[in-house]
Structures are given as C-alpha cells and as structure tokens.
Amino acid sequence: MEALIGVLAGDGIGPEVTAEAVRVLEAVAARYGHRFDFRAGLIGGAAIDATGSAFPPGTRLLCAEAHAVLLGAVGGPRWSSPDAPVRPEQGLLDMRAAMGVYANLRPVVTHPALYASSPLREARLAGVDILVIRELTGGIYFGRKERTADSATDVCTYSRAEIERVLRMAGRLALQRRRKITSIDKANVLDTSRLWRAIAGELLPREFPQVQVEHLLVDAAAMHLLSRAADFDVLVTENMFGDILTDEASMLTGSLGMLPSAALGDGLRGLYEPIHGSAPDIAGMAKANPCGAILSAAMLLRHSLGLEPEAEAVEKAVFEAIEAGHRTADIALPGARPVSTHAMGDAVLRGLKPH
Ligand code: NAD
C-alpha cells in the first residue's frame, strides 16, 4: 500500500524518538512491500520560532492531506514564560481540533520483562491489558477561560453528541477485546458527569448489548487502577480525567517512555504520539526511550492503514529487544549499562529485517 505520513517531530526529545519511529516504519515498508512517503512539518516551540505560530498553515495542510500523522512532543522552558504570547501546547490543541480527532486511545499493557521497572508489586501487574479512551476535544480544556488578578474561571461543557461519539468508539473497540467497559465520571458532583453517566447508561446497553458496562467515580477509579488494574478492559472517560488517569496508569508499565497513543475521529486518519512530553531534562543526551514513539507507529499501522500483521510485528520486535536486554536508562536493570535512543531503535530494527 501507499501512504503519506506527516512527521511532526516537535521539541526536546521529540525529534530523537520520532527519528527511531520513522526508521521502524521504513523497515516495515521494505519488509512488507509498502511505500510510505514521509513529509515533515513544524509544530510547537519549533514552529513558534520559525513562524510565530504553534500550528502554522503548512502543518494544518499536511494534517489534512496525510493518511496519518506521527508526532514527537512539544514544549519546553524556552516557550513557557507566563507572558509568552503563544504556547507550544496550543499547537497540539489546535491540531486535534483541526483533524477532528475526538478520541484518544491509550493502551496500557504490562510485560513481565518490565515488571521490575514499575514501582508496583508484581502481583498487581500480571495480566494488565487496558485500553483507555479519553475524550479529546471537549470539556474543561476547551471551555471559556477568564482570569483577573484575584479569580480565575475554566468552564467545562459537554454536549450529548460529543459524549455519544466517544462512547460509540469505546463500544466498537470493546467488541474487539474482552467486551467490558468501565465509564468513569464524577457524577456525584458535576453536571457534565451526570449527563455523561445518563448517556452511557442508556447508549451502551442499547447499542452494544454484548458488552458489560460499569460506572466508576474518578476518585475510586484512580485507586482501583493501582489495586485491581487487571480487572479492567476498556476505560472511557472525559478529557481531563483521562489525561490524569493515563499518566497514573503509565506507572504500571514501567516508564512513561513506553506508552503510545492514537487520536482518532470518524475516518481512518489519525494522530499518533507517545504520551510523554518533550522531557527537557534529558533532551539532546541520547537517553530518551523511543519505544513509546515506535509503539505509536505500530498503532498508526493498525488504525489508519489497516496493517494488523505489520503492527503486531513491530510490537513483538519492541518487546523482544527489551527481553534481550536492550534497555534505555528509564527501564535499565540495576547494574546494567543503558543503551542510547538510537541503539534501542537498532535493536528493534533487528527484529524487523526483510524475510
Ligand atoms: P515529560 O513527559 O516531558 O517528562 C516527565 C519525566 O519523564 C521526565 O523526567 C522525563 O525525563 C521522563 N521521560 C519522558 N519521556 C521519556 C522518554 N521517552 N524516555 C525516558 N524518560 C522520559 O513531562 P514534563 O517534564 O512534565 O513536561 C515537559 C514539557 O513537555 C512541558 O513543556 C510540557 O508542557 C510538555 N508536554 C508535552 C506533551 C505532548 O507533546 N503531548 C505531553 C506532556 C507534556
């Protein structure tokens, strides 16, 4: 197959991890006989420096034309002063809205080779295989904001249509998995959550009768994620709750650097990025773990290009490389020498050689 892939490397470790993900996609193309054209675009701080905008028109056009977009990370202290006219993170919000990608898929899967890298005990990690679906373009991050010297307001709004479409995505994906959905809200306090729970309680059983549904308050969910993570299959929740819970869940897998994500809308076009940020503390030091970016490329193959065997081959190559002892500093075993970002990419590529 032929595909145009937009590559937005961004800031900090973004370019370092994205380069490895692109090498992996090139290897997949060579091994399976596909043609992927990669086109680079500016986003975040790098885009502000070059154009004054965090999501310039050229990047907007690329996102509209590409079959899929691979993103590194944006942000950093250089662009974070409180009086900065534009912030890199605004580029991300604008891009998600422009691409109409309203559902963020974040798989959280534990792997025995990484149990030792998690702060949690092994008994809590075995068998964890969760797909978190976070609503991405509504809620408090997108609501009206007001600020005076002594008060501030962030408005949280959700419409029925916004809630229904992300619940349907959860229902469809649950059918391909263990057929269980946990819908997370704060219905004891928030009206947006009461609407969310009412719609989930009615839509999911009606449209997906084969799927078991439970409702949890977000505070309880934060606790259960650590005490009984293996019980969960699909978690679906609103924007801010999903943002926070997925960072918490990343600790189950061993490192923030391991976790991929996909942002999807109604069509096949998607935005794929590791869940970590630009990690200014290790940028330029060749220490960053590229696995979250590489596993995001695997999600791109699966969800936007429909290449399931290729996606599985990439995932297998990543975990085989880790099992063989190739580990960046964030997941290194005690006493072992960590490998560089590029060497980690090399180790994954060895598992993807053409037949
Ligand atoms: P971060 O995710 O960048 O880093 C948190 C910690 O995890 C750091 O110690 C970092 O070194 C480590 N880490 C992150 N990714 C890693 C990797 N691949 N390999 C090894 N270690 C890794 O979060 P932060 O420090 O809170 O934010 C830094 C900047 O990134 C901020 O400007 C923030 O706004 C931005 N950010 C961007 C995104 C995004 O682009 N989607 C997401 C989160 C944060």
Short mmCIF file of C-alpha atoms and ligand atoms in Angstrom, two decimals:
data_model
loop_
_atom_site.label_atom_id
_atom_site.label_comp_id
_atom_site.label_asym_id
_atom_site.label_seq_id
_atom_site.Cartn_x
_atom_site.Cartn_y
_atom_site.Cartn_z
CA MET A 1 0.00 0.00 0.00
CA GLU A 2 0.98 3.63 -0.46
CA ALA A 3 0.56 6.19 2.30
CA LEU A 4 1.54 9.77 3.05
CA ILE A 5 2.68 10.09 6.64
CA GLY A 6 3.09 13.53 8.22
CA VAL A 7 6.02 13.69 10.63
CA LEU A 8 5.89 16.43 13.27
CA ALA A 9 8.96 15.88 15.41
CA GLY A 10 8.40 18.91 17.68
CA ASP A 11 10.63 19.87 20.59
CA GLY A 12 13.03 18.40 23.15
CA ILE A 13 13.29 14.63 22.79
CA GLY A 14 10.52 14.71 20.15
CA PRO A 15 12.94 14.66 17.18
CA GLU A 16 15.10 11.96 18.82
CA VAL A 17 12.27 9.46 19.41
CA THR A 18 10.44 10.29 16.17
CA ALA A 19 13.56 9.53 14.10
CA GLU A 20 13.55 5.98 15.50
CA ALA A 21 9.83 5.52 14.82
CA VAL A 22 10.35 6.64 11.21
CA ARG A 23 13.25 4.17 10.79
CA VAL A 24 10.94 1.42 12.02
CA LEU A 25 8.20 2.41 9.56
CA GLU A 26 10.80 2.42 6.75
CA ALA A 27 11.82 -1.10 7.75
CA VAL A 28 8.18 -2.22 7.75
CA ALA A 29 7.73 -0.75 4.25
CA ALA A 30 10.83 -2.62 3.00
CA ARG A 31 9.85 -5.91 4.61
CA TYR A 32 6.19 -5.94 3.56
CA GLY A 33 6.43 -4.15 0.20
CA HIS A 34 4.66 -0.88 1.07
CA ARG A 35 5.50 2.66 0.03
CA PHE A 36 5.37 5.25 2.77
CA ASP A 37 6.13 8.87 1.90
CA PHE A 38 7.19 10.91 4.89
CA ARG A 39 6.62 14.66 4.90
CA ALA A 40 7.96 16.78 7.76
CA GLY A 41 6.04 19.66 9.36
CA LEU A 42 6.58 22.16 12.15
CA ILE A 43 4.70 22.06 15.45
CA GLY A 44 5.05 23.51 18.94
CA GLY A 45 8.07 25.55 20.02
CA ALA A 46 10.00 24.79 16.82
CA ALA A 47 7.06 26.18 14.82
CA ILE A 48 6.81 29.28 17.04
CA ASP A 49 10.50 30.00 16.46
CA ALA A 50 10.19 29.61 12.69
CA THR A 51 6.76 31.14 12.04
CA GLY A 52 5.34 32.73 15.21
CA SER A 53 2.51 30.16 15.29
CA ALA A 54 2.45 26.83 17.17
CA PHE A 55 0.37 25.20 14.40
CA PRO A 56 1.25 27.05 11.17
CA PRO A 57 -0.84 26.81 7.98
CA GLY A 58 1.67 24.47 6.25
CA THR A 59 1.27 21.95 9.07
CA ARG A 60 -2.52 22.31 9.02
CA LEU A 61 -2.47 21.46 5.30
CA LEU A 62 -0.17 18.48 5.86
CA CYS A 63 -2.50 17.15 8.58
CA ALA A 64 -5.44 17.42 6.18
CA GLU A 65 -3.61 15.62 3.34
CA ALA A 66 -1.76 12.86 5.18
CA HIS A 67 -3.22 9.39 5.81
CA ALA A 68 -1.76 9.63 9.31
CA VAL A 69 0.40 11.95 11.39
CA LEU A 70 3.23 10.92 13.69
CA LEU A 71 4.05 13.44 16.40
CA GLY A 72 7.00 13.60 18.82
CA ALA A 73 6.32 16.03 21.66
CA VAL A 74 6.03 19.77 22.13
CA GLY A 75 7.01 22.30 24.75
CA GLY A 76 9.93 23.30 26.90
CA PRO A 77 11.13 26.01 29.27
CA ARG A 78 12.12 28.30 26.38
CA TRP A 79 8.48 28.86 25.44
CA SER A 80 6.88 28.57 28.88
CA SER A 81 7.18 32.03 30.42
CA PRO A 82 3.78 33.16 31.82
CA ASP A 83 3.66 36.15 29.48
CA ALA A 84 4.55 34.18 26.31
CA PRO A 85 2.09 35.27 23.59
CA VAL A 86 1.75 31.71 22.18
CA ARG A 87 2.44 28.42 23.95
CA PRO A 88 3.58 25.26 22.16
CA GLU A 89 0.78 23.19 23.77
CA GLN A 90 -1.78 25.42 22.00
CA GLY A 91 -0.48 23.91 18.74
CA LEU A 92 -1.50 20.45 19.94
CA LEU A 93 -5.00 21.53 20.94
CA ASP A 94 -5.47 23.33 17.60
CA MET A 95 -4.19 20.33 15.66
CA ARG A 96 -6.52 17.88 17.43
CA ALA A 97 -9.48 20.17 16.78
CA ALA A 98 -8.48 20.72 13.11
CA MET A 99 -8.11 16.97 12.50
CA GLY A 100 -11.42 16.21 14.26
CA VAL A 101 -9.73 13.55 16.37
CA TYR A 102 -12.01 13.34 19.39
CA ALA A 103 -10.94 10.04 20.94
CA ASN A 104 -7.53 9.37 22.40
CA LEU A 105 -6.67 5.67 22.66
CA ARG A 106 -4.01 4.79 25.20
CA PRO A 107 -3.24 1.10 25.63
CA VAL A 108 -1.71 0.18 28.98
CA VAL A 109 -0.23 -3.32 28.81
CA THR A 110 2.21 -4.72 31.31
CA HIS A 111 5.02 -7.02 30.25
CA PRO A 112 6.99 -9.40 32.51
CA ALA A 113 10.31 -8.00 31.24
CA LEU A 114 9.31 -4.60 32.65
CA TYR A 115 7.79 -5.62 35.99
CA ALA A 116 11.00 -4.63 37.76
CA SER A 117 10.79 -1.09 36.30
CA SER A 118 7.37 -0.43 37.86
CA PRO A 119 7.08 0.93 41.40
CA LEU A 120 4.20 -1.53 41.94
CA ARG A 121 4.49 -5.12 43.13
CA GLU A 122 4.48 -7.88 40.50
CA ALA A 123 1.21 -9.33 41.82
CA ARG A 124 -0.54 -6.07 40.84
CA LEU A 125 0.96 -6.06 37.32
CA ALA A 126 0.35 -9.55 35.95
CA GLY A 127 -2.22 -9.68 33.18
CA VAL A 128 -2.88 -5.93 32.89
CA ASP A 129 -4.22 -5.14 29.40
CA ILE A 130 -6.28 -1.93 29.43
CA LEU A 131 -7.36 0.37 26.63
CA VAL A 132 -8.05 3.86 27.98
CA ILE A 133 -10.22 6.01 25.71
CA ARG A 134 -10.06 9.66 26.62
CA GLU A 135 -12.39 12.26 25.10
CA LEU A 136 -10.02 14.71 23.47
CA THR A 137 -11.69 17.83 22.10
CA GLY A 138 -14.24 18.85 24.74
CA GLY A 139 -14.52 19.54 28.45
CA ILE A 140 -12.63 21.94 30.64
CA TYR A 141 -9.51 22.19 28.42
CA PHE A 142 -11.59 23.73 25.64
CA GLY A 143 -14.12 25.75 27.66
CA ARG A 144 -14.29 29.50 28.19
CA LYS A 145 -11.48 30.86 30.36
CA GLU A 146 -11.36 34.05 32.41
CA ARG A 147 -8.68 35.49 34.60
CA THR A 148 -8.48 38.55 36.82
CA ALA A 149 -5.82 39.29 39.41
CA ASP A 150 -7.86 37.54 42.13
CA SER A 151 -10.02 34.97 40.41
CA ALA A 152 -9.96 32.56 37.50
CA THR A 153 -12.59 30.52 35.68
CA ASP A 154 -12.38 27.44 33.44
CA VAL A 155 -15.72 26.28 32.07
CA CYS A 156 -16.41 22.57 31.50
CA THR A 157 -19.03 21.85 28.84
CA TYR A 158 -20.07 18.62 27.12
CA SER A 159 -22.81 18.13 24.55
CA ARG A 160 -24.77 14.92 24.04
CA ALA A 161 -23.20 14.49 20.58
CA GLU A 162 -19.66 14.77 21.96
CA ILE A 163 -20.37 12.15 24.62
CA GLU A 164 -22.22 9.77 22.30
CA ARG A 165 -19.49 9.61 19.65
CA VAL A 166 -16.71 8.74 22.09
CA LEU A 167 -18.91 6.15 23.83
CA ARG A 168 -19.64 4.54 20.45
CA MET A 169 -15.91 4.38 19.73
CA ALA A 170 -15.47 2.65 23.12
CA GLY A 171 -18.27 0.22 22.31
CA ARG A 172 -16.80 -0.71 18.91
CA LEU A 173 -13.34 -1.24 20.36
CA ALA A 174 -14.68 -3.25 23.34
CA LEU A 175 -16.26 -5.68 20.86
CA GLN A 176 -12.76 -6.43 19.53
CA ARG A 177 -11.47 -7.05 23.07
CA ARG A 178 -12.84 -8.62 26.27
CA ARG A 179 -16.21 -6.83 25.96
CA LYS A 180 -16.14 -4.87 29.18
CA ILE A 181 -16.38 -1.07 29.52
CA THR A 182 -15.78 0.99 32.63
CA SER A 183 -17.17 4.50 32.20
CA ILE A 184 -15.52 7.00 34.54
CA ASP A 185 -17.06 10.27 35.74
CA LYS A 186 -17.69 12.43 38.78
CA ALA A 187 -21.48 12.17 38.70
CA ASN A 188 -21.83 12.82 42.43
CA VAL A 189 -20.63 16.41 41.92
CA LEU A 190 -20.56 17.54 38.27
CA ASP A 191 -23.48 18.09 35.92
CA THR A 192 -21.36 17.27 32.88
CA SER A 193 -20.68 13.91 34.57
CA ARG A 194 -24.37 13.33 35.32
CA LEU A 195 -25.11 13.84 31.63
CA TRP A 196 -22.19 11.54 30.73
CA ARG A 197 -23.45 8.78 33.05
CA ALA A 198 -27.05 9.05 31.86
CA ILE A 199 -25.99 8.75 28.20
CA ALA A 200 -23.52 5.92 28.89
CA GLY A 201 -26.14 4.03 30.92
CA GLU A 202 -28.62 4.22 28.08
CA LEU A 203 -26.50 4.12 24.86
CA LEU A 204 -24.03 1.36 25.68
CA PRO A 205 -26.55 -1.35 26.69
CA ARG A 206 -28.80 -0.42 23.76
CA GLU A 207 -26.16 -0.35 21.01
CA PHE A 208 -23.67 -2.85 22.46
CA PRO A 209 -25.77 -5.41 24.38
CA GLN A 210 -22.88 -7.91 24.32
CA VAL A 211 -20.69 -5.52 26.30
CA GLN A 212 -20.69 -5.46 30.11
CA VAL A 213 -20.77 -1.88 31.47
CA GLU A 214 -19.77 -0.50 34.86
CA HIS A 215 -19.65 3.11 36.08
CA LEU A 216 -16.97 4.37 38.45
CA LEU A 217 -16.31 7.73 40.06
CA VAL A 218 -12.93 9.10 39.00
CA ASP A 219 -11.51 9.16 42.54
CA ALA A 220 -12.39 5.50 43.04
CA ALA A 221 -11.03 4.68 39.58
CA ALA A 222 -7.67 6.25 40.49
CA MET A 223 -7.50 3.84 43.43
CA HIS A 224 -8.73 0.75 41.57
CA LEU A 225 -6.15 1.36 38.80
CA LEU A 226 -3.47 0.56 41.36
CA SER A 227 -5.30 -2.13 43.33
CA ARG A 228 -7.06 -4.17 40.60
CA ALA A 229 -5.79 -2.99 37.20
CA ALA A 230 -6.03 -6.47 35.67
CA ASP A 231 -9.86 -6.38 36.05
CA PHE A 232 -10.22 -3.53 33.56
CA ASP A 233 -10.65 -3.90 29.80
CA VAL A 234 -11.82 -0.62 28.17
CA LEU A 235 -11.92 2.56 30.26
CA VAL A 236 -13.74 5.53 28.75
CA THR A 237 -13.75 8.99 30.26
CA GLU A 238 -13.77 12.73 29.66
CA ASN A 239 -10.77 14.84 28.71
CA MET A 240 -9.17 15.90 32.00
CA PHE A 241 -9.91 12.68 33.92
CA GLY A 242 -8.36 10.69 31.06
CA ASP A 243 -5.30 12.91 30.97
CA ILE A 244 -4.60 12.32 34.65
CA LEU A 245 -5.54 8.63 34.85
CA THR A 246 -3.33 7.68 31.90
CA ASP A 247 -0.22 9.21 33.46
CA GLU A 248 -1.05 7.27 36.62
CA ALA A 249 -1.56 4.10 34.58
CA SER A 250 1.78 4.59 32.84
CA MET A 251 3.46 3.63 36.08
CA LEU A 252 2.03 0.13 35.73
CA THR A 253 4.01 -0.40 32.54
CA GLY A 254 7.34 0.71 33.98
CA SER A 255 8.02 4.04 32.27
CA LEU A 256 6.24 6.98 30.69
CA GLY A 257 8.64 6.41 27.78
CA MET A 258 6.92 3.11 26.90
CA LEU A 259 3.37 4.32 26.30
CA PRO A 260 1.93 5.02 22.84
CA SER A 261 -1.31 6.76 21.90
CA ALA A 262 -3.59 7.28 18.95
CA ALA A 263 -6.06 10.10 18.41
CA LEU A 264 -8.92 9.13 16.12
CA GLY A 265 -12.05 10.68 14.70
CA ASP A 266 -14.74 9.28 12.42
CA GLY A 267 -12.49 8.40 9.46
CA LEU A 268 -9.24 6.45 9.26
CA ARG A 269 -6.94 9.46 9.58
CA GLY A 270 -5.28 9.58 12.96
CA LEU A 271 -2.65 11.32 15.02
CA TYR A 272 -0.10 9.11 16.76
CA GLU A 273 2.22 10.16 19.56
CA PRO A 274 3.93 8.80 22.64
CA ILE A 275 2.15 10.02 25.78
CA HIS A 276 5.28 11.57 27.26
CA GLY A 277 6.28 15.21 26.81
CA SER A 278 9.43 16.81 25.45
CA ALA A 279 11.50 15.83 28.54
CA PRO A 280 13.79 18.89 28.54
CA ASP A 281 15.81 17.31 31.37
CA ILE A 282 17.20 14.63 29.02
CA ALA A 283 16.82 16.30 25.59
CA GLY A 284 19.92 16.05 23.39
CA MET A 285 21.52 13.42 25.63
CA ALA A 286 20.54 10.33 23.55
CA LYS A 287 18.89 8.91 26.66
CA ALA A 288 15.24 9.04 25.64
CA ASN A 289 13.32 5.80 25.32
CA PRO A 290 11.94 5.65 21.75
CA CYS A 291 9.60 2.70 22.47
CA GLY A 292 6.52 4.87 23.12
CA ALA A 293 7.08 6.55 19.74
CA ILE A 294 7.77 3.22 17.99
CA LEU A 295 4.66 1.63 19.54
CA SER A 296 2.71 4.71 18.38
CA ALA A 297 3.93 3.92 14.85
CA ALA A 298 2.54 0.38 15.36
CA MET A 299 -0.84 1.92 16.26
CA LEU A 300 -0.62 4.03 13.09
CA LEU A 301 -0.14 0.86 11.02
CA ARG A 302 -3.12 -0.78 12.77
CA HIS A 303 -5.71 2.01 12.97
CA SER A 304 -5.02 4.29 9.97
CA LEU A 305 -3.52 1.86 7.45
CA GLY A 306 -5.27 -1.38 8.48
CA LEU A 307 -1.95 -3.27 8.59
CA GLU A 308 -2.52 -5.51 11.62
CA PRO A 309 0.25 -8.11 10.99
CA GLU A 310 2.76 -5.28 10.49
CA ALA A 311 1.60 -3.59 13.72
CA GLU A 312 1.98 -6.85 15.63
CA ALA A 313 5.45 -7.42 14.14
CA VAL A 314 6.58 -4.02 15.43
CA GLU A 315 5.15 -4.65 18.90
CA LYS A 316 6.82 -8.05 19.02
CA ALA A 317 10.16 -6.57 17.92
CA VAL A 318 9.99 -3.95 20.70
CA PHE A 319 9.36 -6.45 23.49
CA GLU A 320 11.88 -8.95 22.11
CA ALA A 321 14.53 -6.22 22.10
CA ILE A 322 13.72 -5.39 25.72
CA GLU A 323 13.73 -9.06 26.74
CA ALA A 324 17.14 -9.43 25.09
CA GLY A 325 18.43 -6.74 27.46
CA HIS A 326 18.43 -3.66 25.21
CA ARG A 327 17.08 -1.01 27.55
CA THR A 328 17.33 2.76 27.73
CA ALA A 329 18.11 4.34 31.11
CA ASP A 330 14.47 4.69 32.22
CA ILE A 331 13.93 0.91 32.04
CA ALA A 332 17.51 -0.32 32.60
CA LEU A 333 18.03 -3.18 35.04
CA PRO A 334 20.11 -2.42 38.14
CA GLY A 335 23.83 -2.58 37.32
CA ALA A 336 23.26 -2.92 33.55
CA ARG A 337 24.58 -0.34 31.08
CA PRO A 338 21.69 1.50 29.39
CA VAL A 339 21.60 1.78 25.60
CA SER A 340 21.17 5.04 23.67
CA THR A 341 17.96 6.09 21.90
CA HIS A 342 19.47 5.12 18.52
CA ALA A 343 20.82 1.78 19.78
CA MET A 344 17.34 0.96 21.12
CA GLY A 345 15.98 1.71 17.64
CA ASP A 346 18.68 -0.56 16.13
CA ALA A 347 17.68 -3.40 18.46
CA VAL A 348 14.02 -3.10 17.39
CA LEU A 349 15.04 -2.93 13.72
CA ARG A 350 16.97 -6.21 14.02
CA GLY A 351 13.63 -7.89 14.76
CA LEU A 352 12.11 -6.42 11.59
CA LYS A 353 14.64 -7.47 8.94
CA PRO A 354 13.16 -8.28 5.50
CA HIS A 355 12.38 -12.03 5.11
P1 NAD B 1 7.67 14.78 30.35
O1 NAD B 1 6.80 13.67 29.93
O2 NAD B 1 8.35 15.52 29.27
O3 NAD B 1 8.79 14.23 31.37
C1 NAD B 1 8.46 13.68 32.65
C2 NAD B 1 9.64 12.81 33.11
O4 NAD B 1 9.66 11.61 32.34
C3 NAD B 1 10.98 13.47 32.91
O5 NAD B 1 11.83 13.12 33.98
C4 NAD B 1 11.49 12.86 31.62
O6 NAD B 1 12.91 12.80 31.53
C5 NAD B 1 10.90 11.48 31.65
N1 NAD B 1 10.62 10.99 30.30
C6 NAD B 1 9.63 11.43 29.48
N2 NAD B 1 9.69 10.79 28.32
C7 NAD B 1 10.73 9.94 28.39
C8 NAD B 1 11.30 9.02 27.47
N3 NAD B 1 10.82 8.83 26.23
N4 NAD B 1 12.40 8.32 27.87
C9 NAD B 1 12.89 8.48 29.10
N5 NAD B 1 12.40 9.33 30.02
C10 NAD B 1 11.33 10.07 29.66
O7 NAD B 1 6.77 15.78 31.21
P2 NAD B 1 7.12 17.23 31.81
O8 NAD B 1 8.54 17.26 32.24
O9 NAD B 1 6.03 17.50 32.77
O10 NAD B 1 6.92 18.22 30.59
C11 NAD B 1 7.99 18.72 29.78
C12 NAD B 1 7.40 19.53 28.64
O11 NAD B 1 6.63 18.65 27.78
C13 NAD B 1 6.43 20.63 29.08
O12 NAD B 1 6.66 21.75 28.27
C14 NAD B 1 5.06 20.04 28.83
O13 NAD B 1 4.08 21.01 28.58
C15 NAD B 1 5.33 19.21 27.59
N6 NAD B 1 4.38 18.09 27.37
C16 NAD B 1 4.06 17.84 26.08
C17 NAD B 1 3.25 16.77 25.78
C18 NAD B 1 2.95 16.47 24.35
O14 NAD B 1 3.66 16.95 23.48
N7 NAD B 1 1.95 15.68 24.04
C19 NAD B 1 2.76 15.93 26.81
C20 NAD B 1 3.15 16.21 28.13
C21 NAD B 1 3.98 17.29 28.40
#
